Amino acid sequence: MNAVPLAVVIVTYHSAGVVEECLRSVAVALESIPDSRVVVVDNASGDDTLDVVRRVAPEAQVVARETNDGFAAGVNAGFAAAPDCDVLVLNPDVRLEPGCVELLLAALALPGTGITAPRLVGADGEPQLSLRRAPTVLRAIGEAVLGGHRAGKVEALGEVVVDPRRYDTAGVAEWVTGAAWLISRECREATGWLEERYFLYSEETEYMLRVGDRGFAVRYEPRAGAVHLGGEQSTSAWLWSMATTNRVRMARERRGRSAAFAMWWAVLLNEVLRAPRGAKHRRAVRDLLRWRRWPATTRDDDGAGWICFSAQDWWYHNRAHSDFQLMRSVAERRRVLVVNSIGMRMPTRGNSTHVTRRILRKLKSVAKFVREPLPNFYVMSPLPLPFYGSPFLRRVNAVLVRAQVRLVATFLRLKTPVIMVTIPTAWDVVAPMRRRGLVFNRSDRHSDFPEADRAAIQALERQLLTNADHVVYVSHVLMDEERALTGDRAHFLDHGVDVDHFTARPEFEWPDDIRSIDGPRIGFFGALDDFLVDFDLLERLAVELPDASLVLIGDATHPMERYDKHPNVHWLGFRPYDTIPAYGSAFDVAIMPWLDNDWIRHSNPIKLKEYLALGLPVVSTDFAELAAYRDRVRGVRTHAAFVEAVRDTLTGGGLKPATALRRSVLTHSWHSRARELLDLAER
């Protein structure tokens, strides 16, 4: 019936008393749905919710989050766990009636439909008013003066649809309450993630309105039924206040400061008129009056936004790098300008590899100047003068690059952005720039880079470490070493992974060039840089495991002709980022054959999480950040041990099944990392 797999995502928090009946009703509902599964996302419950889940639904996939970051974060984790699925989102206090899922799926197949929702009734069988109109200031005033039910009888004056006839008729709604809703994979891919800053309430409103903005319909199907017991909002003053203030937040997010100010007055009026009736209204009044800082806006009408000075070039480097991934996620909420790498040294013969090619590709990048490859995500390539040893030439270069960046920032209305710097040579450029804050993304110690002017780069790094408002690290070792310079401005921000992108592909989707290589396949994808990769170890693998194929994917700065004498070595060269998961899916074991040097000791390769997201068994040379992965990754210290670990993996498999490996990184999305970064830099 359904060509796309179906996942039922249930988000729990202290739900031990209600989730059992929900799971039992889901199990019955899915008996007639082929290719379906259950995902339970638990937001760090302190009760025995997960014990109940494992007892009642042992086959369910459990995503146990370490913290409770709210309903939206839980739904996003469920989306990440089911990237190829249509997803039915349920509260744990919902019980599906017979035939509900089939009817929702049938409605989802109607042209233009992105979300379908059932008729909801309470435990007493009484209908729940789940259909909504888009929130406006006039509707908020109407509800304040007339009350929600009376105002709802007039379309212009009420948000809640109260006409009983409307609940008997299938049709389109502007949004529906979020207790139970089915979203198509296509709609989810077009709309993105739920906004996690709301924590609770308004997140489904904002998301479904965004679905409408993308051209999809939210469809109500009354023949599909579900029982919803209801939550605590009506009795909890804290939750009521949160729901109230989030209405203002959403007005700010969608329509800007003026609309939010008008909504604030309308919502305040509602709560003041009802304050004598109960503590929840008095709490809402107090919280609204104490609100001294407006939430940031995605519209950037006040000049907010982000400028990122990247260590990479968007147009020719691997786009999986952390600064690109973080900024892509930030761009879902803010306007972002990425400044492509301004380099650390002019490539010269004797100090650099592929000199001519590197100069030409940089010139091609500069020729693009400014482009918008993704919505709200702009990339510019300034023309730099890469001379960092001379103080005078550094100042000239800084003035030149800064003038170009300021010109583009003015055009994009980025008056007071947060500036994030990944490459140290940007310090001279950003030092005098007007900004809301400065974040040093300390992803690597760039002064250890072989081609760098070590003394000059160290001086620039020290300036950033001393002057940045926040320094974010992916290496605990490096963070501890520099603590004397950074103090409490240092923060560990682990790498994320694009879990939707790095999903195992079936064999028929593997590229022809890797499918033609005999297995078993020992695989590596990424930059084959001579200051990172142990090429002697690769050759030893080829020699000692002649019956296996060694597949290497990526640009190389090391002469690869040395492997021509080994017929089982296959260097495929650079492959586009979009194709990497399909190549990786063909690996029988994935490897990280690193050198033992300062660069690696201070590293935290994104590749590790990408391998695990694909469900691949991994063998790696040891490094500090690998300590957190000992239960699922074979880490070794010598060449002999590496070869033996690969042999053991080919023979006996990984330390955990593929599904468990993938599940272990599902909560490490770039979206969640970007949220941490935003909270840190904009608080």
XYZ file of C-alpha atoms in Angstrom:
683
model
C 0.000 0.000 0.000
C 2.829 2.417 0.910
C 5.900 2.533 -1.345
C 7.815 4.571 1.254
C 8.600 2.874 4.595
C 6.665 4.102 7.618
C 8.139 4.947 11.010
C 6.033 5.756 14.047
C 7.991 8.184 16.246
C 6.865 8.462 19.861
C 8.563 11.125 21.988
C 8.531 10.294 25.698
C 9.376 12.094 28.907
C 8.314 10.577 32.246
C 5.723 8.639 30.258
C 5.774 5.301 32.097
C 2.109 5.617 33.042
C 0.766 6.186 29.524
C 3.180 4.826 26.925
C 2.221 1.142 27.280
C -1.265 1.570 25.834
C 0.104 3.776 23.097
C 2.607 1.106 22.054
C -0.027 -1.622 22.115
C -2.353 0.383 19.872
C 0.536 1.106 17.490
C 1.462 -2.588 17.325
C -2.084 -3.459 16.260
C -2.197 -0.592 13.764
C 1.054 -1.644 12.083
C 0.075 -5.298 11.615
C -1.375 -4.444 8.219
C 1.372 -1.976 7.237
C 4.368 -3.627 5.561
C 7.829 -2.103 5.953
C 6.966 -0.205 9.136
C 8.706 0.235 12.468
C 8.517 2.035 15.792
C 11.049 4.572 17.077
C 10.809 5.736 20.684
C 12.782 8.886 21.471
C 13.161 9.363 25.202
C 14.111 12.828 26.471
C 16.107 11.650 29.498
C 13.165 10.369 31.553
C 13.844 9.906 35.237
C 11.206 7.198 35.663
C 11.005 3.693 34.195
C 9.651 4.780 30.798
C 12.336 2.882 28.882
C 11.792 -0.250 30.942
C 8.131 -0.180 29.934
C 9.065 0.373 26.287
C 11.523 -2.527 26.249
C 9.007 -4.831 27.923
C 6.019 -3.945 25.744
C 7.795 -3.292 22.430
C 11.191 -5.033 22.468
C 11.491 -4.635 18.694
C 11.172 -0.832 18.880
C 14.231 1.259 18.147
C 15.046 3.344 21.212
C 16.870 6.666 20.939
C 17.793 7.510 24.525
C 18.759 11.170 24.683
C 21.119 12.338 27.409
C 19.196 15.558 28.063
C 15.637 16.817 27.767
C 15.845 19.522 25.101
C 12.122 19.586 24.414
C 9.556 18.017 22.137
C 10.984 19.455 18.910
C 14.429 18.064 19.679
C 12.852 14.668 20.313
C 10.948 14.735 17.029
C 14.102 15.788 15.184
C 15.965 12.845 16.712
C 13.142 10.598 15.493
C 13.375 12.106 12.014
C 17.121 11.421 12.046
C 16.503 7.796 13.020
C 14.118 7.305 10.087
C 15.565 9.362 7.216
C 13.951 7.372 4.400
C 10.496 7.080 5.955
C 7.152 8.748 6.129
C 6.853 9.508 9.841
C 3.811 9.342 12.114
C 4.555 11.512 15.157
C 2.656 10.562 18.310
C 2.442 11.801 21.851
C 2.756 8.862 24.281
C -0.790 9.502 25.557
C -2.358 8.824 22.137
C -4.137 5.551 21.320
C -4.737 4.803 17.657
C -8.115 3.453 16.625
C -8.420 0.579 14.104
C -7.743 1.637 10.523
C -6.289 5.005 11.549
C -2.885 4.548 9.942
C -4.232 3.172 6.642
C -6.577 6.146 6.308
C -3.841 8.648 7.097
C -1.552 7.056 4.515
C -4.308 7.128 1.906
C -4.880 10.833 2.584
C -1.130 11.473 2.395
C -1.160 10.102 -1.166
C -3.475 12.898 -2.332
C -1.697 15.432 -4.583
C 0.043 18.258 -2.767
C -0.411 16.759 0.683
C 2.506 16.940 3.110
C 0.871 16.206 6.469
C -2.269 14.335 7.472
C -3.917 14.296 10.894
C -6.723 12.232 12.459
C -9.834 13.184 14.407
C -8.922 13.356 18.103
C -11.255 12.534 20.964
C -10.635 12.577 24.703
C -10.791 9.639 27.087
C -14.491 10.424 27.522
C -15.111 10.191 23.782
C -15.747 13.906 23.392
C -14.195 15.501 20.277
C -11.081 17.605 20.797
C -10.798 20.877 18.893
C -7.570 20.114 17.029
C -7.971 22.236 13.876
C -6.367 25.647 13.869
C -6.089 28.809 11.816
C -2.828 30.717 11.487
C -2.225 32.943 14.528
C -2.680 36.679 13.966
C -2.829 39.706 16.260
C -6.524 40.198 15.480
C -7.284 36.596 16.407
C -5.306 36.945 19.632
C -7.309 40.071 20.525
C -10.550 38.330 19.588
C -9.761 35.429 21.894
C -8.758 37.814 24.691
C -12.009 39.774 24.507
C -14.524 37.098 23.494
C -12.894 33.900 24.714
C -11.474 31.185 22.506
C -14.719 29.351 21.742
C -16.818 32.395 20.879
C -14.024 33.981 18.866
C -13.501 30.724 16.984
C -16.969 30.984 15.449
C -15.703 33.899 13.344
C -12.791 33.032 11.069
C -11.109 36.424 11.384
C -11.377 36.536 15.187
C -10.418 33.075 16.416
C -7.575 30.651 15.934
C -9.425 27.518 17.088
C -11.883 25.990 14.612
C -15.027 25.256 16.658
C -17.659 24.422 14.026
C -18.644 20.737 14.637
C -19.427 20.277 10.953
C -15.817 21.024 10.108
C -14.715 18.047 12.200
C -16.965 15.718 10.218
C -15.504 16.767 6.868
C -12.128 15.989 5.334
C -10.230 19.042 4.210
C -7.208 21.270 4.547
C -6.237 23.099 7.742
C -3.586 25.768 8.257
C -2.224 23.679 11.120
C -3.334 21.041 13.618
C -2.383 20.263 17.194
C 0.730 18.102 17.341
C -0.492 15.071 19.321
C -0.736 12.915 16.171
C 0.356 13.800 12.643
C 1.788 11.943 9.667
C 4.363 13.692 7.456
C 5.648 12.452 4.124
C 9.335 11.967 3.484
C 9.148 14.412 0.578
C 7.584 17.109 2.734
C 10.081 16.546 5.540
C 13.035 16.811 3.168
C 11.669 20.087 1.784
C 10.781 21.619 5.154
C 13.719 20.550 7.302
C 13.789 20.290 11.080
C 11.477 21.510 13.793
C 12.669 24.662 15.541
C 14.057 23.449 18.874
C 14.267 26.803 20.672
C 10.557 26.691 21.570
C 11.154 23.648 23.822
C 7.387 23.041 24.096
C 4.384 24.620 22.339
C 4.341 26.567 19.062
C 6.969 24.275 17.548
C 4.334 22.308 15.639
C 2.540 25.548 14.731
C 5.661 27.092 13.244
C 6.595 23.851 11.484
C 3.202 23.281 9.872
C 2.978 26.890 8.748
C 6.414 26.417 7.227
C 5.088 23.294 5.488
C 2.434 25.522 3.931
C 5.104 28.019 2.903
C 6.811 25.181 1.016
C 3.625 24.494 -0.960
C 2.398 21.407 0.910
C -1.079 20.975 2.395
C -1.938 19.934 5.956
C -4.929 17.632 5.467
C -7.454 16.542 8.090
C -8.969 13.045 7.764
C -11.962 12.569 10.130
C -12.394 8.867 9.332
C -9.002 8.240 10.977
C -9.494 8.312 14.717
C -7.299 8.495 17.806
C -7.839 8.980 21.527
C -5.744 11.711 23.148
C -5.695 11.809 26.930
C -4.330 15.370 27.057
C -1.331 16.933 28.757
C -0.570 19.189 31.679
C -0.826 22.603 30.023
C -4.211 23.434 31.537
C -3.001 22.746 35.089
C 0.700 23.660 34.991
C 1.454 27.371 35.387
C 4.951 26.887 33.967
C 3.685 25.138 30.826
C 0.876 27.634 30.353
C 3.320 30.518 30.562
C 5.664 28.815 28.107
C 2.818 28.311 25.626
C 1.894 31.976 26.008
C 5.339 33.475 25.536
C 6.099 31.148 22.628
C 3.207 32.698 20.699
C 5.141 35.957 20.782
C 8.385 34.210 19.846
C 6.783 32.705 16.788
C 5.387 36.048 15.680
C 8.916 37.431 15.884
C 10.384 34.515 13.954
C 7.871 34.681 11.138
C 6.974 38.363 10.826
C 9.599 40.411 12.625
C 9.859 42.815 15.548
C 6.771 44.972 14.912
C 4.440 41.986 14.596
C 5.926 40.464 17.737
C 5.380 43.680 19.682
C 1.711 43.765 18.634
C 1.295 40.082 19.493
C 2.909 40.697 22.899
C 0.256 43.295 23.741
C -2.580 41.043 22.520
C -1.339 38.023 24.486
C -0.696 40.163 27.578
C -4.265 41.493 27.362
C -5.620 37.940 27.343
C -3.627 36.955 30.419
C -4.340 40.169 32.378
C -8.108 39.778 31.854
C -7.895 36.233 33.217
C -5.295 36.748 35.937
C -7.912 36.770 38.748
C -9.028 33.285 37.680
C -5.830 31.367 38.389
C -2.099 31.145 39.037
C -1.253 30.073 35.490
C -2.482 33.388 34.071
C -0.669 35.389 36.745
C 2.530 33.465 35.958
C 2.125 34.276 32.260
C 1.619 37.977 32.998
C 4.721 38.014 35.174
C 6.841 36.264 32.559
C 5.616 38.507 29.752
C 6.350 41.676 31.757
C 9.798 40.437 32.786
C 10.748 39.648 29.221
C 13.655 41.975 28.565
C 15.250 40.435 25.519
C 13.562 39.542 22.276
C 14.567 36.253 20.701
C 16.774 36.497 17.642
C 15.034 36.505 14.284
C 15.566 34.502 11.139
C 14.589 37.549 9.111
C 17.775 39.437 10.043
C 15.838 42.700 9.856
C 17.967 44.057 12.708
C 21.300 43.241 11.036
C 21.786 39.981 12.910
C 23.268 36.947 11.206
C 26.558 35.098 10.959
C 29.783 35.544 9.015
C 32.075 32.519 8.993
C 35.704 32.720 7.884
C 36.166 29.113 6.818
C 39.353 27.073 6.673
C 38.060 25.450 3.481
C 36.766 26.528 0.102
C 33.128 25.633 -0.545
C 33.680 25.271 -4.266
C 36.382 22.603 -4.250
C 36.854 21.156 -0.758
C 34.812 18.416 0.888
C 31.634 20.066 2.158
C 31.481 17.714 5.133
C 33.901 19.967 7.050
C 32.583 21.265 10.358
C 32.409 24.953 9.501
C 30.322 24.244 6.397
C 28.048 21.803 8.213
C 27.506 24.122 11.164
C 26.763 27.101 8.953
C 24.369 25.130 6.762
C 22.351 24.323 9.883
C 22.647 27.859 11.247
C 21.289 29.096 7.894
C 17.983 27.420 8.695
C 17.558 30.118 11.364
C 19.884 32.992 10.420
C 21.310 34.621 7.325
C 24.838 33.267 6.847
C 27.808 34.494 4.850
C 30.674 32.014 4.483
C 34.013 33.524 3.483
C 36.067 30.896 1.711
C 39.555 30.178 3.026
C 41.967 33.070 2.635
C 44.868 30.639 3.008
C 47.907 30.433 5.246
C 50.664 30.520 2.639
C 51.167 31.025 -1.058
C 51.717 27.587 -2.649
C 55.349 27.334 -3.796
C 57.381 24.589 -5.389
C 59.317 22.612 -2.826
C 56.889 23.506 -0.004
C 53.570 22.575 -1.614
C 52.097 19.889 -3.834
C 50.092 20.447 -7.045
C 51.078 24.137 -7.042
C 49.625 25.084 -10.418
C 46.367 23.234 -9.836
C 45.881 24.859 -6.425
C 46.473 28.364 -7.734
C 44.105 27.824 -10.661
C 41.284 26.439 -8.553
C 41.599 29.364 -6.117
C 41.352 31.805 -9.013
C 38.252 29.977 -10.278
C 36.762 30.284 -6.807
C 37.546 34.002 -6.631
C 35.878 34.454 -10.011
C 32.579 33.279 -8.493
C 32.835 36.042 -5.851
C 29.372 35.733 -4.181
C 26.799 32.991 -4.737
C 23.809 31.607 -2.809
C 24.120 27.805 -3.159
C 21.492 27.201 -0.451
C 18.604 29.285 0.907
C 19.866 31.967 3.320
C 23.440 30.627 2.858
C 25.833 32.857 0.916
C 29.407 32.027 -0.085
C 32.044 34.549 -1.127
C 35.625 34.126 -2.279
C 37.614 37.313 -1.648
C 40.826 37.993 -3.527
C 43.609 37.741 -0.897
C 47.311 38.496 -0.931
C 48.661 35.388 0.874
C 51.774 36.901 2.465
C 51.689 36.370 6.216
C 55.338 36.625 7.168
C 55.575 40.382 6.542
C 53.597 42.578 9.013
C 53.170 45.304 6.393
C 51.863 42.958 3.685
C 49.589 41.316 6.260
C 48.027 44.698 7.013
C 47.571 45.443 3.312
C 45.970 42.047 2.763
C 43.667 42.510 5.762
C 42.428 45.872 4.475
C 41.792 44.382 1.025
C 39.873 41.329 2.270
C 37.954 43.301 4.910
C 36.764 45.808 2.320
C 35.396 42.987 0.170
C 33.668 41.276 3.101
C 32.160 44.546 4.351
C 30.793 45.291 0.895
C 29.028 41.935 0.705
C 27.849 42.127 4.346
C 26.302 45.538 3.654
C 24.478 44.152 0.632
C 23.167 41.254 2.774
C 22.197 43.636 5.625
C 24.578 41.982 8.090
C 25.302 45.025 10.257
C 26.234 43.378 13.567
C 26.781 39.673 12.864
C 28.264 36.997 15.025
C 31.630 36.279 13.422
C 33.055 32.758 13.530
C 36.687 32.239 12.584
C 38.121 28.825 11.750
C 41.324 29.893 9.999
C 43.802 32.000 12.042
C 44.760 34.275 9.140
C 41.305 35.860 9.399
C 42.242 37.587 12.671
C 43.765 40.638 10.978
C 40.572 40.955 8.921
C 37.998 40.617 11.713
C 39.802 42.423 14.555
C 38.309 45.888 13.802
C 34.988 44.631 12.357
C 31.736 45.550 14.072
C 30.168 42.407 15.474
C 27.820 40.952 18.037
C 30.402 38.415 19.136
C 33.497 36.532 17.997
C 33.734 32.734 18.038
C 37.031 30.978 17.351
C 36.233 27.550 15.929
C 39.384 25.757 17.135
C 38.922 22.652 15.012
C 42.677 22.183 14.470
C 45.994 23.676 15.509
C 46.790 25.275 12.163
C 50.341 26.195 13.137
C 51.070 22.441 12.959
C 50.132 22.462 9.272
C 53.321 21.551 7.354
C 53.048 24.358 4.793
C 52.288 27.076 7.352
C 54.601 29.879 8.404
C 54.649 28.460 11.917
C 55.707 31.553 13.865
C 53.278 33.863 12.051
C 50.332 31.459 12.367
C 51.055 30.818 16.065
C 50.933 34.565 16.710
C 47.567 34.831 14.947
C 46.210 31.832 16.856
C 47.262 33.442 20.143
C 45.466 36.662 19.238
C 42.255 34.750 18.546
C 42.573 32.629 21.685
C 43.019 35.798 23.727
C 40.388 38.017 22.103
C 37.551 35.691 21.072
C 34.357 35.821 23.127
C 34.081 32.045 22.824
C 36.547 29.360 21.740
C 34.925 26.083 20.699
C 36.947 22.860 20.537
C 36.434 19.377 19.148
C 39.509 18.062 20.991
C 39.602 17.822 24.776
C 43.389 17.508 24.601
C 43.808 20.777 22.726
C 41.250 22.522 24.923
C 43.107 21.471 28.078
C 46.470 22.550 26.645
C 45.172 26.054 25.925
C 43.075 26.523 29.052
C 45.497 29.111 30.461
C 44.718 31.392 27.504
C 40.981 30.757 27.206
C 39.708 30.147 30.752
C 35.941 29.878 30.948
C 35.599 31.052 27.340
C 36.521 27.527 26.175
C 33.710 25.135 25.267
C 33.720 21.611 23.884
C 31.468 21.352 20.822
C 31.702 17.863 19.417
C 31.404 17.240 15.704
C 28.044 16.269 14.315
C 27.100 14.045 11.422
C 24.632 14.433 8.576
C 22.654 11.358 9.560
C 20.127 11.780 6.754
C 22.859 11.915 4.140
C 25.018 9.135 5.582
C 22.470 6.356 5.309
C 23.478 2.966 3.909
C 22.477 2.492 0.281
C 21.351 -0.816 -1.246
C 23.745 -2.533 -3.628
C 21.876 -1.487 -6.768
C 22.638 2.157 -5.849
C 26.394 1.595 -5.534
C 28.440 3.357 -8.236
C 29.632 1.089 -11.032
C 33.333 1.691 -10.367
C 33.188 0.332 -6.825
C 30.701 -2.412 -7.611
C 33.177 -3.756 -10.151
C 35.868 -4.131 -7.461
C 35.996 -7.577 -5.908
C 35.213 -7.892 -2.218
C 35.843 -7.903 0.565
C 36.581 -4.184 0.446
C 38.679 -2.251 2.937
C 37.646 1.364 2.407
C 38.669 4.934 3.132
C 37.039 8.160 1.967
C 38.375 11.644 2.603
C 41.474 13.714 1.988
C 44.584 11.589 1.424
C 46.960 14.195 2.864
C 50.557 13.241 3.558
C 50.527 14.958 6.958
C 47.477 12.934 8.060
C 47.448 9.510 6.426
C 49.981 6.752 7.087
C 50.700 5.656 3.516
C 53.189 3.034 4.686
C 50.394 1.417 6.672
C 48.165 1.384 3.587
C 50.853 -0.413 1.643
C 51.278 -2.951 4.428
C 47.536 -3.644 4.367
C 47.724 -4.277 0.632
C 50.653 -6.664 1.038
C 49.410 -8.640 4.044
C 45.763 -8.869 2.949
C 46.136 -9.731 -0.756
C 42.673 -11.315 -0.995
C 40.975 -8.066 0.037
C 40.590 -4.911 -2.065
C 41.853 -1.624 -0.640
C 39.597 1.183 -1.934
C 40.787 4.782 -1.469
C 38.492 7.701 -2.315
C 39.676 11.299 -2.225
C 42.214 13.800 -3.491
C 45.820 12.918 -2.629
C 48.844 15.081 -1.820
C 51.033 11.989 -1.754
C 52.381 10.212 -4.870
C 49.938 7.384 -5.461
C 52.087 5.694 -8.109
C 53.697 3.693 -5.311
C 50.584 1.480 -5.274
C 50.623 0.645 -8.969
C 52.466 -2.594 -8.183
C 49.619 -3.749 -5.912
C 46.669 -5.000 -7.981
C 44.366 -4.987 -4.949
C 44.748 -1.225 -4.367
C 42.119 0.938 -6.086
C 42.519 4.698 -5.832
C 39.355 6.212 -7.259
C 40.336 9.852 -6.707
C 37.953 12.629 -5.752
C 34.235 11.875 -5.694
C 31.439 14.417 -5.042
C 30.082 14.626 -1.507
C 26.610 13.587 -2.676
C 27.979 10.218 -3.833
C 30.141 9.365 -0.796
C 27.459 7.430 1.163
C 26.866 5.165 -1.840
C 30.598 4.445 -2.072
C 30.914 3.911 1.671
C 27.993 1.488 1.666
C 30.138 -0.898 -0.391
C 32.874 -1.089 2.278
C 33.153 -4.227 4.386
C 35.393 -2.418 6.853
C 36.189 1.297 7.060
C 39.620 2.458 8.123
C 41.274 5.533 9.626
C 45.024 4.954 9.110
C 46.436 8.056 10.779
C 50.000 9.135 11.398
C 51.177 9.613 14.962
C 51.746 13.379 15.104
C 50.498 16.524 16.860
C 47.865 17.190 14.207
C 46.217 13.802 14.787
C 46.574 13.983 18.580
C 44.523 17.183 18.494
C 41.994 15.906 15.977
C 38.456 14.562 16.069
C 37.683 13.307 12.543
C 34.123 13.833 11.322
C 34.720 10.742 9.224
C 34.338 8.513 12.286
C 30.684 9.453 12.829
C 30.024 9.237 9.092
C 31.349 5.659 9.021
C 29.214 4.756 12.040
C 26.101 6.404 10.554
C 26.556 4.072 7.570
C 26.681 1.139 9.994
C 30.291 0.295 9.049
C 32.737 -1.517 11.335
C 35.736 0.763 11.871
C 39.436 0.154 12.519
C 41.528 3.177 13.468
C 44.938 4.078 14.734
C 44.567 5.396 18.252
C 44.047 9.055 19.151
C 42.653 10.833 22.204
C 39.035 11.440 21.104
C 38.662 7.767 20.161
C 38.319 6.944 23.867
C 34.560 7.565 23.757
C 34.150 4.964 20.979
C 36.030 1.976 22.385
C 32.820 -0.061 22.620
C 32.251 0.109 18.856
C 35.581 0.942 17.159
C 38.775 -1.098 17.109
C 41.580 1.315 18.004
C 45.186 0.132 17.756
C 48.692 1.605 18.107
C 50.938 -0.384 15.739
C 50.942 -1.396 12.087
C 50.835 -5.071 12.973
C 47.882 -4.594 15.293
C 46.070 -2.541 12.630
C 46.436 -5.283 10.018
C 45.281 -7.894 12.518
C 42.258 -5.793 13.545
C 41.221 -5.402 9.902
C 41.641 -9.155 9.377
C 39.510 -9.900 12.466
C 36.821 -7.498 11.293
C 36.665 -9.028 7.828
C 36.365 -12.460 9.389
C 34.101 -11.860 12.375
C 32.426 -8.521 11.750
C 32.356 -5.374 13.835
C 32.104 -4.976 17.582
C 28.384 -4.206 17.223
C 25.724 -4.796 14.555
C 25.308 -2.186 11.837
C 21.985 -0.976 13.267
C 23.563 -0.418 16.686
C 26.496 1.460 15.167
C 24.155 3.807 13.337
C 21.913 4.225 16.357
C 24.892 5.318 18.456
C 25.317 8.558 16.458
C 21.700 9.448 15.681
C 21.577 12.143 18.365
C 24.766 13.783 17.013
C 23.131 15.742 14.215
C 24.656 18.946 12.893
C 21.326 20.547 13.634
C 21.763 19.907 17.360
C 25.379 21.127 17.225
C 24.266 24.338 15.507
C 21.669 24.877 18.201
C 24.389 24.585 20.858
C 26.514 27.080 18.946
C 23.651 29.563 18.609
C 22.780 29.273 22.279
C 26.416 29.859 23.222
C 27.137 32.816 20.935
C 23.799 34.640 21.175
C 22.799 34.198 24.801
